[in-house]
mmCIF file of C-alpha atoms in Angstrom:
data_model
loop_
_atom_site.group_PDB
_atom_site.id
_atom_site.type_symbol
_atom_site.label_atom_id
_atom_site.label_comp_id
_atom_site.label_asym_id
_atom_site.label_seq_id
_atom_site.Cartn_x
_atom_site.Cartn_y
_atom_site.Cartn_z
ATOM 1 C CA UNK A 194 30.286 -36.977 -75.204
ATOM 2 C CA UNK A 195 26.857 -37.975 -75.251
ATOM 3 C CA UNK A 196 27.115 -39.088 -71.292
ATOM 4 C CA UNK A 197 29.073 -36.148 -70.283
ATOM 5 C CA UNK A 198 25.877 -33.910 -71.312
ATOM 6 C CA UNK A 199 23.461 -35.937 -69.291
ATOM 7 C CA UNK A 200 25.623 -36.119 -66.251
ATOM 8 C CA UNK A 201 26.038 -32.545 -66.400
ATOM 9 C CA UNK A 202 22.497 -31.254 -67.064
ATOM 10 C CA UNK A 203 21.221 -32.189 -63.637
ATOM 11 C CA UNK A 204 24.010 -30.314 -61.855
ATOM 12 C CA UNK A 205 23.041 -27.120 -64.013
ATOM 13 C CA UNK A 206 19.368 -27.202 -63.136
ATOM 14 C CA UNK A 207 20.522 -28.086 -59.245
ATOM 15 C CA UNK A 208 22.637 -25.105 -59.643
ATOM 16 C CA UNK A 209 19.882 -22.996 -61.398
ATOM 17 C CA UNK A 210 17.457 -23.992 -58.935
ATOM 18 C CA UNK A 211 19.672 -22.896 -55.379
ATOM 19 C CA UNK A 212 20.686 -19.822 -57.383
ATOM 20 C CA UNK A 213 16.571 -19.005 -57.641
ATOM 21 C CA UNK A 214 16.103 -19.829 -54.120
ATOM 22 C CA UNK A 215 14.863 -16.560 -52.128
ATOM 23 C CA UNK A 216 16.767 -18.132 -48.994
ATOM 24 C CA UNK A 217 19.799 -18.397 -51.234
ATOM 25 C CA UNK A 218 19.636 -14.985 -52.622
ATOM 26 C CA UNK A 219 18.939 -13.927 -49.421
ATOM 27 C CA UNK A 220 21.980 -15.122 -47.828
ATOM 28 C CA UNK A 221 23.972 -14.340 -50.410
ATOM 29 C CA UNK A 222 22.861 -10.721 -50.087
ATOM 30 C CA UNK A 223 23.406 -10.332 -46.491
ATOM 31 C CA UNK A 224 26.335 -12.100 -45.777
ATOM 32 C CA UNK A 225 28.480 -8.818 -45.552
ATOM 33 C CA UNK A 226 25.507 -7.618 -43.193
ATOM 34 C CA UNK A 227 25.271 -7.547 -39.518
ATOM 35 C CA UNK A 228 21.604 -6.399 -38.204
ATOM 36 C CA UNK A 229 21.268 -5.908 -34.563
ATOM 37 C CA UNK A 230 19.373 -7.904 -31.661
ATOM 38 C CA UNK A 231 15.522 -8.747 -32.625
ATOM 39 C CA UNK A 232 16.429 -8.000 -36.346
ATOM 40 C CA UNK A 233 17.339 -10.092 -39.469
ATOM 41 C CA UNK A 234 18.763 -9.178 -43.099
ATOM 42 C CA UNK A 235 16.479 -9.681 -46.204
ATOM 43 C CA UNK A 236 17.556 -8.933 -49.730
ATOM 44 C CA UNK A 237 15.099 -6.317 -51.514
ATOM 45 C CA UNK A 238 13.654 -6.620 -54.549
ATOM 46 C CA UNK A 239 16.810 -4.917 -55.900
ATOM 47 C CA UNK A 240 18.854 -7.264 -54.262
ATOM 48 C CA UNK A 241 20.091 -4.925 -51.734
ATOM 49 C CA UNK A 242 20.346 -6.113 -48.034
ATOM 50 C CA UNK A 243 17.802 -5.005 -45.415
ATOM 51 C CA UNK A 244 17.586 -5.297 -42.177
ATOM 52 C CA UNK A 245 13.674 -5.833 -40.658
ATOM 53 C CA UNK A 246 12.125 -7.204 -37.261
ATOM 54 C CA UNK A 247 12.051 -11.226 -36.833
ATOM 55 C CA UNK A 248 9.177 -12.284 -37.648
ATOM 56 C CA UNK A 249 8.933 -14.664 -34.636
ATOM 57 C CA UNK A 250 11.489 -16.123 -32.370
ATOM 58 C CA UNK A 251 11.809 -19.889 -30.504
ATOM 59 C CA UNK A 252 9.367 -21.172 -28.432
ATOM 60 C CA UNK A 253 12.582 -21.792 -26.076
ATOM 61 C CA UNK A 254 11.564 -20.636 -22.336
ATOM 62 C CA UNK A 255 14.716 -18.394 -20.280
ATOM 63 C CA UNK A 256 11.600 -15.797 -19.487
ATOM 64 C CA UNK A 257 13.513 -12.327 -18.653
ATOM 65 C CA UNK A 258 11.997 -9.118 -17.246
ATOM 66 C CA UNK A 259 12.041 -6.086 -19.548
ATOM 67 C CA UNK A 260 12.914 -2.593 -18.424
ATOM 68 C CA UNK A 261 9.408 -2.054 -19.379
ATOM 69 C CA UNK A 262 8.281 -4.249 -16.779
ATOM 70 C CA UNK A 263 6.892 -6.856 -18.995
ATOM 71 C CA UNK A 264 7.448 -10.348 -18.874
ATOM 72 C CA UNK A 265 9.128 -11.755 -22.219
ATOM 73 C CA UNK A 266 9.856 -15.791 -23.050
ATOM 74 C CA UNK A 267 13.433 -15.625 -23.729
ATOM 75 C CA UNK A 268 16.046 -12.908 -24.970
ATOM 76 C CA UNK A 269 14.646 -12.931 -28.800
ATOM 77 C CA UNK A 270 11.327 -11.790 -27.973
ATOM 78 C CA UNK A 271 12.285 -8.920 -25.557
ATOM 79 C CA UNK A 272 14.618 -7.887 -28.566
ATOM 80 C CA UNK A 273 12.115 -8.270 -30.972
ATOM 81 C CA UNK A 274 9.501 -6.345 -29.420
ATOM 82 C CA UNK A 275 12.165 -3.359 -28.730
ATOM 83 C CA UNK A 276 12.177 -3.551 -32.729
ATOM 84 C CA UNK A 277 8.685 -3.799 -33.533
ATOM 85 C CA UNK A 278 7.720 -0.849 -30.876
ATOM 86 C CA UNK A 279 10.803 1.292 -31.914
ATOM 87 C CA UNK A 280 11.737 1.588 -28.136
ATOM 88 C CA UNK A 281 15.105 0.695 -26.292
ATOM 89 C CA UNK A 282 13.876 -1.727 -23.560
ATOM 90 C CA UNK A 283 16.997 -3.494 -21.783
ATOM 91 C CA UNK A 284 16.915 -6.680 -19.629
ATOM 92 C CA UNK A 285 15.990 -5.834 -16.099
ATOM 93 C CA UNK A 286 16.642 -9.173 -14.243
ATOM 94 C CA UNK A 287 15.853 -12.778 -15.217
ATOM 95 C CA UNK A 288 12.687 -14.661 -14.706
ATOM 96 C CA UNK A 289 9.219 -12.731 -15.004
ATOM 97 C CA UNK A 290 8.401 -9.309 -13.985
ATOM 98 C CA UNK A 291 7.034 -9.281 -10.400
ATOM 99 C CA UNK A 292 4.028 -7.153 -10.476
ATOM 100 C CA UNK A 293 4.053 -4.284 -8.455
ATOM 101 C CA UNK A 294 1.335 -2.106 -6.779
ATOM 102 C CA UNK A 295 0.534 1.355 -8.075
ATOM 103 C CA UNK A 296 0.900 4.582 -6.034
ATOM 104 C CA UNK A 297 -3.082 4.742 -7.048
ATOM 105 C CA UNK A 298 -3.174 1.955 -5.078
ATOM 106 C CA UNK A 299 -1.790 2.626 -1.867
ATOM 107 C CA UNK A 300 -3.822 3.134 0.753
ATOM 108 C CA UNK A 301 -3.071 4.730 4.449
ATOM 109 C CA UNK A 302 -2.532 2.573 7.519
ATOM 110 C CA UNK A 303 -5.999 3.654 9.715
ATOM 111 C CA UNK A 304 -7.680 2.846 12.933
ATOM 112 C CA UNK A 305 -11.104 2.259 12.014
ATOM 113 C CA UNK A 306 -14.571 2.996 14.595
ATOM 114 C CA UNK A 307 -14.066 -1.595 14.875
ATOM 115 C CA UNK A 308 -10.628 -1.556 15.433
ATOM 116 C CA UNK A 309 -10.735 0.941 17.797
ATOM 117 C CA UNK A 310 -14.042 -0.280 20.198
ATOM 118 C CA UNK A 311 -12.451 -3.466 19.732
ATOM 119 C CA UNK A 312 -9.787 -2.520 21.411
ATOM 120 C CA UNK A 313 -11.764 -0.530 24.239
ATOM 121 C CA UNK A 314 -13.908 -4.211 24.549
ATOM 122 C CA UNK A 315 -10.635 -6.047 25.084
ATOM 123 C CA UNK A 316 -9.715 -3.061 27.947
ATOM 124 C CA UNK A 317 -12.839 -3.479 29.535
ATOM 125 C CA UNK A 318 -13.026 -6.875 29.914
ATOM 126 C CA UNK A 319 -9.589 -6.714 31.101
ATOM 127 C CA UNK A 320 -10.778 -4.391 34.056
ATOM 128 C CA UNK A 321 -13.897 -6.867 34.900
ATOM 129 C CA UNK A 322 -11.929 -9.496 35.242
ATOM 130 C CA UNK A 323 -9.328 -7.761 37.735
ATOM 131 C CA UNK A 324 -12.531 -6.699 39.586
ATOM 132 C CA UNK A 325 -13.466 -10.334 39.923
ATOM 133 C CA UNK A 326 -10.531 -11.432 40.984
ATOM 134 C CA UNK A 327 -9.955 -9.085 43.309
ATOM 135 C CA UNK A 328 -13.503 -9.433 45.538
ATOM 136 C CA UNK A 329 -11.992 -10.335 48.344
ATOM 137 C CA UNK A 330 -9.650 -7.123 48.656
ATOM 138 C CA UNK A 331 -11.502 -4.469 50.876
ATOM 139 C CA UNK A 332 -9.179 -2.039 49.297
ATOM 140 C CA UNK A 333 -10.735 -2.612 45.562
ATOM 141 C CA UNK A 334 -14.110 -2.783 45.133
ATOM 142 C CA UNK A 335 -15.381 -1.611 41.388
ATOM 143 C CA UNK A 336 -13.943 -1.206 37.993
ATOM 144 C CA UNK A 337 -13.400 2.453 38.897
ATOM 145 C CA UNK A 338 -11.173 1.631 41.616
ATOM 146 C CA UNK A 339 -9.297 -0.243 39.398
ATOM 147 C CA UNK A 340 -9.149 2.111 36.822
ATOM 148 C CA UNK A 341 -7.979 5.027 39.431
ATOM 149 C CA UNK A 342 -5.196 2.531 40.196
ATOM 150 C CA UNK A 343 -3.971 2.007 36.794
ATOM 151 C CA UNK A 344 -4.329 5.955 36.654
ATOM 152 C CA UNK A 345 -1.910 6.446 39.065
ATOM 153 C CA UNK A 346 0.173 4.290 38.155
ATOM 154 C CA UNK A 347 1.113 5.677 34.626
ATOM 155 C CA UNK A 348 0.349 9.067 35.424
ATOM 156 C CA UNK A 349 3.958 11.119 35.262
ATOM 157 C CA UNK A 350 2.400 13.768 37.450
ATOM 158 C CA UNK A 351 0.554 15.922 35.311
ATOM 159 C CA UNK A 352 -2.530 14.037 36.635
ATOM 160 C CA UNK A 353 -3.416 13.401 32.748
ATOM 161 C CA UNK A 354 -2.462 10.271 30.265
ATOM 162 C CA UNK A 355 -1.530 11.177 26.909
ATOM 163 C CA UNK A 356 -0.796 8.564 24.367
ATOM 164 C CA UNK A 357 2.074 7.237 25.556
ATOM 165 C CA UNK A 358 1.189 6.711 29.098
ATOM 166 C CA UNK A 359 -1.789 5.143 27.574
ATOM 167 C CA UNK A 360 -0.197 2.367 25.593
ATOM 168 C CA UNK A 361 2.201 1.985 28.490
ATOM 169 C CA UNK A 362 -1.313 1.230 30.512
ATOM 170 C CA UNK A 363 -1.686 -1.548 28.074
ATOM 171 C CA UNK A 364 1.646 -3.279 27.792
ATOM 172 C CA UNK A 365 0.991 -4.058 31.549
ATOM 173 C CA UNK A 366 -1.053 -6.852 30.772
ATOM 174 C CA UNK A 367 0.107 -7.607 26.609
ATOM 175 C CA UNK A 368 -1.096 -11.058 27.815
ATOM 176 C CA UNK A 369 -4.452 -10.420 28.812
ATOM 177 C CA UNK A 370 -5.452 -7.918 26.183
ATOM 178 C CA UNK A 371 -3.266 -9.625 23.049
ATOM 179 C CA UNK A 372 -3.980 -7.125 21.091
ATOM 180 C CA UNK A 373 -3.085 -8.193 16.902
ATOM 181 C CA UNK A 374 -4.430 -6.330 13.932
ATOM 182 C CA UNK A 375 -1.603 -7.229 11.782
ATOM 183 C CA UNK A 376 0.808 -10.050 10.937
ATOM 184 C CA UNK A 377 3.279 -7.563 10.600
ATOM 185 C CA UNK A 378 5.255 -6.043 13.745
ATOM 186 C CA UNK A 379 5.705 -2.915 12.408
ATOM 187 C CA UNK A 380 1.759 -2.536 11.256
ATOM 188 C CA UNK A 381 0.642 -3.863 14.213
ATOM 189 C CA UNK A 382 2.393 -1.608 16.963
ATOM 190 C CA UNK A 383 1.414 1.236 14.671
ATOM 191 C CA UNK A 384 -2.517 0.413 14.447
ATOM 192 C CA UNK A 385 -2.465 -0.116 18.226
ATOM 193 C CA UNK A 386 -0.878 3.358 18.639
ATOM 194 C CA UNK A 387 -3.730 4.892 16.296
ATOM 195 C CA UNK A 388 -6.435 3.224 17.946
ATOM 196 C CA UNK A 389 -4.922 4.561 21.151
ATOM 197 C CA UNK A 390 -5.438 7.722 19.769
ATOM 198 C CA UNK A 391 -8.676 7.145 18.727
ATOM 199 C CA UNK A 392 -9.712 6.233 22.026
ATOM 200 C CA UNK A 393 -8.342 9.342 24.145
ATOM 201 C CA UNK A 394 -9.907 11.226 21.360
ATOM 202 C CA UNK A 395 -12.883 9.589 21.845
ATOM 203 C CA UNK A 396 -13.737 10.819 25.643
ATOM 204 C CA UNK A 397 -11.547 13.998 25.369
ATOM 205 C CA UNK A 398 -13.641 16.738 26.109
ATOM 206 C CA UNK A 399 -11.373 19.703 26.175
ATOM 207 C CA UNK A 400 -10.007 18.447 23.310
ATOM 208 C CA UNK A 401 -6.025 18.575 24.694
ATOM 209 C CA UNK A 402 -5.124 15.112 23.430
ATOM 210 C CA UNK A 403 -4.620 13.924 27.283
ATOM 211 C CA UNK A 404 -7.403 12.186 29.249
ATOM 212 C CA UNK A 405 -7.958 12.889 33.017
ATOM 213 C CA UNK A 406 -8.992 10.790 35.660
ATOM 214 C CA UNK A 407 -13.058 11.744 35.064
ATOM 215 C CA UNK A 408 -11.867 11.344 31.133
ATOM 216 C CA UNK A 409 -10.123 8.133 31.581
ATOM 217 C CA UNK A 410 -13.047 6.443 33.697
ATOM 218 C CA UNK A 411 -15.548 7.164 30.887
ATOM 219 C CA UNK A 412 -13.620 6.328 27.825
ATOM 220 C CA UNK A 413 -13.272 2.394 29.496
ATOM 221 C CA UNK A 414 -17.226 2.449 31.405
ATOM 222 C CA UNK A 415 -19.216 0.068 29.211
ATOM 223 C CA UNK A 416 -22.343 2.584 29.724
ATOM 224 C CA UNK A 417 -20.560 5.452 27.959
ATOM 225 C CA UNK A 418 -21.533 5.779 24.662
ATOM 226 C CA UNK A 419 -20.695 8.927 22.892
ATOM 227 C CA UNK A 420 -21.486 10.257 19.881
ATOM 228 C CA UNK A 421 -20.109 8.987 16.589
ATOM 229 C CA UNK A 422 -18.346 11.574 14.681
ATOM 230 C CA UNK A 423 -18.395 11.677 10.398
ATOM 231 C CA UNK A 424 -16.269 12.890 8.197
ATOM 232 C CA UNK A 425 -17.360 15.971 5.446
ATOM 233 C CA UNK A 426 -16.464 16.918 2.416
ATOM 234 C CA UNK A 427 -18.042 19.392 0.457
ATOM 235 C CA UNK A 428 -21.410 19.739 2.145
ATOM 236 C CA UNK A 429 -21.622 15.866 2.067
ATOM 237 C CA UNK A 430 -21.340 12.885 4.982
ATOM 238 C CA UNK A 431 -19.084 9.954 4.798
ATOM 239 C CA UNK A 432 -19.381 7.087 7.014
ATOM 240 C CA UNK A 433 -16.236 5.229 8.535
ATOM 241 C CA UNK A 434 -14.295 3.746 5.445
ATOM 242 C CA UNK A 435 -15.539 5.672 2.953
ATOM 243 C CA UNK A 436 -12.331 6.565 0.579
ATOM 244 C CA UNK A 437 -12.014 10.173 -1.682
ATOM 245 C CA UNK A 438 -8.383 11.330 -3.297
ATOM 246 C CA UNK A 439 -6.770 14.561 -3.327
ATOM 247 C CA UNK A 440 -4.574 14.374 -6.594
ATOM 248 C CA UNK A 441 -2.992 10.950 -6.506
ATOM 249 C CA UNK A 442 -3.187 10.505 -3.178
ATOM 250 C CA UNK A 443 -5.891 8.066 -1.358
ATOM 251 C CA UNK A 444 -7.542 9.468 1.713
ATOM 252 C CA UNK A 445 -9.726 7.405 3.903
ATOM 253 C CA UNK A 446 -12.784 8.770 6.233
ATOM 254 C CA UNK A 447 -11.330 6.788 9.993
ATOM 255 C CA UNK A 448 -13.281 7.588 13.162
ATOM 256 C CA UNK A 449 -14.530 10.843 12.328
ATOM 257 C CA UNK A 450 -11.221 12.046 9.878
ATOM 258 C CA UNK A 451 -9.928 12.046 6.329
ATOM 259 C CA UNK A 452 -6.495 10.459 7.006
ATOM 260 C CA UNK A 453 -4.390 10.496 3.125
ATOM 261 C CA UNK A 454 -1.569 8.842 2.094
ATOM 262 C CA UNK A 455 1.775 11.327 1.314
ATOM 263 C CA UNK A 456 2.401 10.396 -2.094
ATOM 264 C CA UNK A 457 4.810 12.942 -4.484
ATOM 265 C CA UNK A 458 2.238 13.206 -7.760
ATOM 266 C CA UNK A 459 4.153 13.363 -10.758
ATOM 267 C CA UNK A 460 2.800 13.661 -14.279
ATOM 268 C CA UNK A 461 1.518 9.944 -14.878
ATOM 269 C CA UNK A 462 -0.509 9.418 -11.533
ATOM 270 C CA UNK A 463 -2.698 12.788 -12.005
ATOM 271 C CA UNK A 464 -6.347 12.368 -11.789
ATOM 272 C CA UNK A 465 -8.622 12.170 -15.085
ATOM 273 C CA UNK A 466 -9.919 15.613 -15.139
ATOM 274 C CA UNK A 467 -6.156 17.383 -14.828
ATOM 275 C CA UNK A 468 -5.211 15.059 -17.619
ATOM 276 C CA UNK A 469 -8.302 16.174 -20.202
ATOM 277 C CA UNK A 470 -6.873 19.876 -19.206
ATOM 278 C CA UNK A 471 -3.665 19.336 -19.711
ATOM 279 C CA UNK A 472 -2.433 20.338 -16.072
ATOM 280 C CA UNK A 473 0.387 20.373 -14.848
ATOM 281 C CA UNK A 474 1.093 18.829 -11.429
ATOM 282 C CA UNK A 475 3.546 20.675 -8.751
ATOM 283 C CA UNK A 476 5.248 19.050 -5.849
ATOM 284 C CA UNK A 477 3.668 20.636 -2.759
ATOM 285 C CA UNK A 478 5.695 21.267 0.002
ATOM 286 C CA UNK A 479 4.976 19.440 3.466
ATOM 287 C CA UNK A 480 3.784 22.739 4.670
ATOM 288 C CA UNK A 481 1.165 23.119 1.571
ATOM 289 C CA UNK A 482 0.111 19.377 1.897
ATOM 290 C CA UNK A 483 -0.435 19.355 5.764
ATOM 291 C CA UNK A 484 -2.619 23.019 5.180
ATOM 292 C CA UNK A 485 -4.714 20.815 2.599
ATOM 293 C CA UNK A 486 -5.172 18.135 4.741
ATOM 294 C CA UNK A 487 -6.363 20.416 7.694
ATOM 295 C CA UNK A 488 -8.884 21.943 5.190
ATOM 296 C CA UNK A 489 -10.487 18.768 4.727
ATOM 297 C CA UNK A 490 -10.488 17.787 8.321
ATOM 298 C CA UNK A 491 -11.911 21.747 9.127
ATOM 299 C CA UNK A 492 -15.239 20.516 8.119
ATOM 300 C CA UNK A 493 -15.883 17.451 9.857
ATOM 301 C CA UNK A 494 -19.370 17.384 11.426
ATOM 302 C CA UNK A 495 -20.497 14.697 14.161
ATOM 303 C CA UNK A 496 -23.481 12.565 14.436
ATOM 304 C CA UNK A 497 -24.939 14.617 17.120
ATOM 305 C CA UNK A 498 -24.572 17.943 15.152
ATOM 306 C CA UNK A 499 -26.388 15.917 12.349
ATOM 307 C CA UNK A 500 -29.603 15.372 14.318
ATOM 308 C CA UNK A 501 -30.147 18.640 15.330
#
């Protein structure tokens, strides 16, 4: 009888001892429980099942991209953070987030004053070298000649090239001029059509957006050198790429104009000081935005204007 008792006693305190056991008790507790993702049960005090945030998941690395747009390690610590923050945040797509730019960001495609007498350089040393090669020709003797030429050429009649006449001027010798601000297509053909712009603007004197013969000569002379034109704002003078914003939108001072991004502002992108007042932003309409945008190009002053 003796034996029995000894045999036995260990195999009471093992029992008493896994019956103590918090883990024990605790999954004793909660095995009728089920707590959702990022969660576990506890047992209370009382002994009454809980469920609470893990307090740390795996070091296991399946990283997933939260609806959030934060990176997490694996599945556990997305679901876990959902828990600890209180907020549903779903699985977006595997792998990390891939950041992505702001709208504050975003700034408009623009020929600047060096893109665009860059591009007048390339055109006039196009011209000098047609004038050289062509000595021997009686019929053309000066870069005027050659330029006339050209004139007539893409001239549709009107005796005037607007923009499109003009880059069609330049396509006849892509070669020559090789003309790349951008490694993208798109970009590219769309900074060579602003600078194009730019240029006719730049020796248009009645202001018609076409350039004449007398217009055309001057804008590609090397000894023409008109004035530089600024941009304003509010009694003040910006040099070429200097940047301002009109709500969330980024607007950037290019030969002589504010040009601005077209941005819808919601809520979250409004500037600091409609924040603090507790504005609230309206969508303008394309009508309202291109009136602002005028009134910020309306007072535009020149370099000549400044030094009188």
């Amino acid at each position: 009888m003796l034996t029995i008792s000894v045999l036995l006693l260990p195999l009471l305190l093992s029992s008493l001892l896994v019956s103590s056991s918090p883990l024990a008790k605790d999954q004793s507790v909660c095995a009728r429980t089920s707590c959702g993702a990022g969660r576990e049960c506890v047992s209370t005090d009382r002994g009454e099942p809980v469920c609470r945030c893990l307090q740390s998941c795996d070091v296991t690395e399946h990283w997933v991209c939260g609806s959030n747009s934060k990176s997490y390690r694996n599945h556990c610590e997305l679901h876990r953070d959902a828990c600890i923050t209180q907020t549903k945040i779903h699985v977006e797509h595997r792998g990390r987030c891939v950041e992505k730019p702001t709208q504050a960001d975003v700034s408009p495609i623009v020929c600047f004053l060096s893109d665009r007498d860059w591009l007048r350089e390339r055109v006039i040393q196009w011209i000098q070298t047609e004038v050289g090669s062509t000595d021997g020709d009686s019929n053309v003797t000066s870069a005027n000649d050659v330029l006339q030429t050209y004139f007539k050429t893409y001239d549709n009649g009107d005796s005037e090239l607007d923009s499109k006449e003009f880059l069609s001027f330049l396509k006849h010798n892509e070669t020559a001029l090789n003309l790349t601000y951008s490694n993208t297509l798109e970009t590219n053909l769309l900074l060579r059509s602003l600078c194009v712009d730019a240029l006719i603007e730049l020796s248009d004197e009645n202001a018609d957006w076409k350039l004449s013969l007398t217009e055309f000569i001057n804008c590609l002379t090397p000894s023409y050198h008109p004035y530089e034109r600024k941009c304003a704002l509010e009694d003040e003078v910006f040099e070429d790429g200097a940047e301002t914003r009109m709500e969330c939108n980024k607007c950037v001072c290019a030969c002589g104009n504010w040009v601005c991004t077209a941005l819808t502002c919601t809520g979250e992108h409004l500037i600091e000081e409609d924040v603090k007042e507790g504005a609230e932003e309206e969508e303008m309409t394309e009508e309202e935005w291109s009136r602002r945008v005028a009134e910020l190009n309306a007072s535009q002053v020149d370099g000549r204007q400044q030094q009188t």
